[in-house]
C-alpha cells in the first residue's frame, strides 16, 4: 500500500499490512533477496508510521504472540518504543536461540539499551 492508501484504511487493516510485510521480510531474507526485503521493510515501516500517527501502535502487541518469528521479532522491536516491558522479553528470548532471528534481536536490544535505536 502506498501512503495515501495507508491513511484511508482501518487500524485492523494496518496491523494486517504490518504482519504481511513482516512475513514477506522474513521470507526475503531467507531467500537472500535484498530487493524483496527492502520492499517488505517499506511495508512494515509505512504501516508502523501510520499506526503511530493514529496513536494506535499498541494494536501491534498481539503480534508478539504470533507463530511467525519474523512477525514476533518486528513487533517486539517496535514495541520497544511504546511498550518495552512487553517487547524486550520477546527479543531476549529470540536472542538466546540459534537461527536467523538471533542476530537482529541482539542488535535491536543493544541499540535500544544504548539509546541509538531509531524508529521509522
Short mmCIF file of C-alpha atoms in Angstrom, two decimals:
data_model
loop_
_atom_site.label_atom_id
_atom_site.label_comp_id
_atom_site.label_asym_id
_atom_site.label_seq_id
_atom_site.Cartn_x
_atom_site.Cartn_y
_atom_site.Cartn_z
CA UNK A 1 0.00 0.00 0.00
CA UNK A 2 1.19 3.49 -0.68
CA UNK A 3 1.00 6.28 1.90
CA UNK A 4 -2.34 7.58 0.64
CA UNK A 5 -3.86 4.10 0.87
CA UNK A 6 -2.45 3.58 4.36
CA UNK A 7 -4.12 6.76 5.57
CA UNK A 8 -7.52 5.54 4.42
CA UNK A 9 -7.59 2.02 5.87
CA UNK A 10 -8.72 0.79 9.27
CA UNK A 11 -6.38 0.04 12.15
CA UNK A 12 -7.09 -3.67 11.67
CA UNK A 13 -6.02 -3.40 8.03
CA UNK A 14 -2.84 -1.58 9.06
CA UNK A 15 -1.98 -4.35 11.51
CA UNK A 16 -2.63 -6.90 8.77
CA UNK A 17 -0.40 -4.95 6.35
CA UNK A 18 2.33 -4.85 9.02
CA UNK A 19 2.00 -8.58 9.65
CA UNK A 20 2.11 -9.43 5.95
CA UNK A 21 5.12 -7.17 5.47
CA UNK A 22 6.96 -8.86 8.35
CA UNK A 23 6.22 -12.30 6.92
CA UNK A 24 7.42 -11.19 3.47
CA UNK A 25 10.53 -9.64 5.03
CA UNK A 26 11.48 -12.88 6.71
CA UNK A 27 10.95 -14.84 3.53
CA UNK A 28 13.00 -12.36 1.50
CA UNK A 29 15.86 -12.60 3.99
CA UNK A 30 15.72 -16.41 3.88
CA UNK A 31 15.84 -16.20 0.07
CA UNK A 32 18.68 -13.64 0.16
CA UNK A 33 16.50 -11.34 -1.97
CA UNK A 34 17.52 -7.83 -0.94
CA UNK A 35 15.05 -6.06 -3.23
CA UNK A 36 12.11 -8.01 -1.85
CA UNK A 37 13.43 -7.43 1.69
CA UNK A 38 13.59 -3.69 1.08
CA UNK A 39 10.03 -3.64 -0.29
CA UNK A 40 8.79 -5.65 2.68
CA UNK A 41 10.63 -3.35 5.09
CA UNK A 42 8.92 -0.37 3.47
CA UNK A 43 5.53 -2.06 4.05
CA UNK A 44 6.36 -2.62 7.71
CA UNK A 45 7.66 0.92 8.21
CA UNK A 46 4.71 2.52 6.42
CA UNK A 47 2.15 0.62 8.43
CA UNK A 48 4.01 1.35 11.67
CA UNK A 49 4.27 5.07 10.92
CA UNK A 50 0.55 5.24 10.22
CA UNK A 51 -0.34 3.29 13.36
CA UNK A 52 1.88 5.58 15.41
CA UNK A 53 0.37 8.70 13.84
CA UNK A 54 -3.06 7.45 14.97
CA UNK A 55 -1.74 6.66 18.47
CA UNK A 56 -2.61 3.02 17.69
CA UNK A 57 0.79 1.32 17.76
CA UNK A 58 -0.33 -0.74 20.76
CA UNK A 59 -2.52 -2.68 18.33
CA UNK A 60 0.69 -4.50 17.33
CA UNK A 61 1.06 -6.10 20.77
CA UNK A 62 -0.99 -9.22 19.90
CA UNK A 63 1.61 -9.91 17.19
CA UNK A 64 4.12 -10.63 19.96
CA UNK A 65 2.39 -14.00 20.24
CA UNK A 66 2.48 -14.78 16.51
CA UNK A 67 3.67 -18.20 15.46
CA UNK A 68 5.80 -16.48 12.81
CA UNK A 69 9.13 -15.49 14.37
CA UNK A 70 9.58 -12.74 11.78
CA UNK A 71 6.31 -11.12 12.83
CA UNK A 72 7.18 -11.51 16.51
CA UNK A 73 10.63 -10.03 16.00
CA UNK A 74 9.41 -6.97 14.09
CA UNK A 75 6.58 -6.30 16.53
CA UNK A 76 8.89 -6.74 19.53
CA UNK A 77 11.46 -4.32 18.14
CA UNK A 78 8.79 -1.68 17.50
CA UNK A 79 7.23 -2.35 20.91
CA UNK A 80 10.46 -1.12 22.50
CA UNK A 81 9.27 2.38 21.58
CA UNK A 82 5.84 2.23 23.24
CA UNK A 83 5.70 -0.94 25.39
CA UNK A 84 9.25 -2.01 26.26
CA UNK A 85 8.11 -4.27 29.10
CA UNK A 86 6.32 -6.41 26.51
CA UNK A 87 8.80 -6.18 23.62
CA UNK A 88 12.06 -6.70 25.48
CA UNK A 89 11.31 -10.23 26.79
CA UNK A 90 10.41 -11.42 23.29
CA UNK A 91 13.70 -10.10 21.90
CA UNK A 92 15.68 -11.53 24.83
CA UNK A 93 14.14 -14.95 24.18
CA UNK A 94 14.92 -14.71 20.46
CA UNK A 95 18.48 -13.56 21.15
CA UNK A 96 19.17 -16.74 23.12
CA UNK A 97 18.16 -19.11 20.32
CA UNK A 98 20.25 -20.20 17.35
CA UNK A 99 18.96 -19.22 13.95
CA UNK A 100 18.26 -16.27 11.70
CA UNK A 101 16.33 -14.17 14.23
CA UNK A 102 19.08 -14.21 16.85
CA UNK A 103 21.34 -11.52 15.43
CA UNK A 104 18.62 -8.93 14.65
CA UNK A 105 17.18 -9.42 18.15
CA UNK A 106 20.63 -8.92 19.70
CA UNK A 107 21.25 -5.76 17.67
CA UNK A 108 17.81 -4.30 18.42
CA UNK A 109 18.32 -4.85 22.14
CA UNK A 110 21.85 -3.43 22.06
CA UNK A 111 20.81 -0.30 20.15
CA UNK A 112 17.75 0.23 22.36
CA UNK A 113 19.79 -0.09 25.55
CA UNK A 114 22.37 2.34 24.17
CA UNK A 115 19.63 4.79 23.15
CA UNK A 116 20.53 4.64 19.46
CA UNK A 117 17.58 2.61 18.15
CA UNK A 118 15.66 4.68 15.59
CA UNK A 119 12.06 4.06 14.64
CA UNK A 120 10.63 4.86 11.20
#
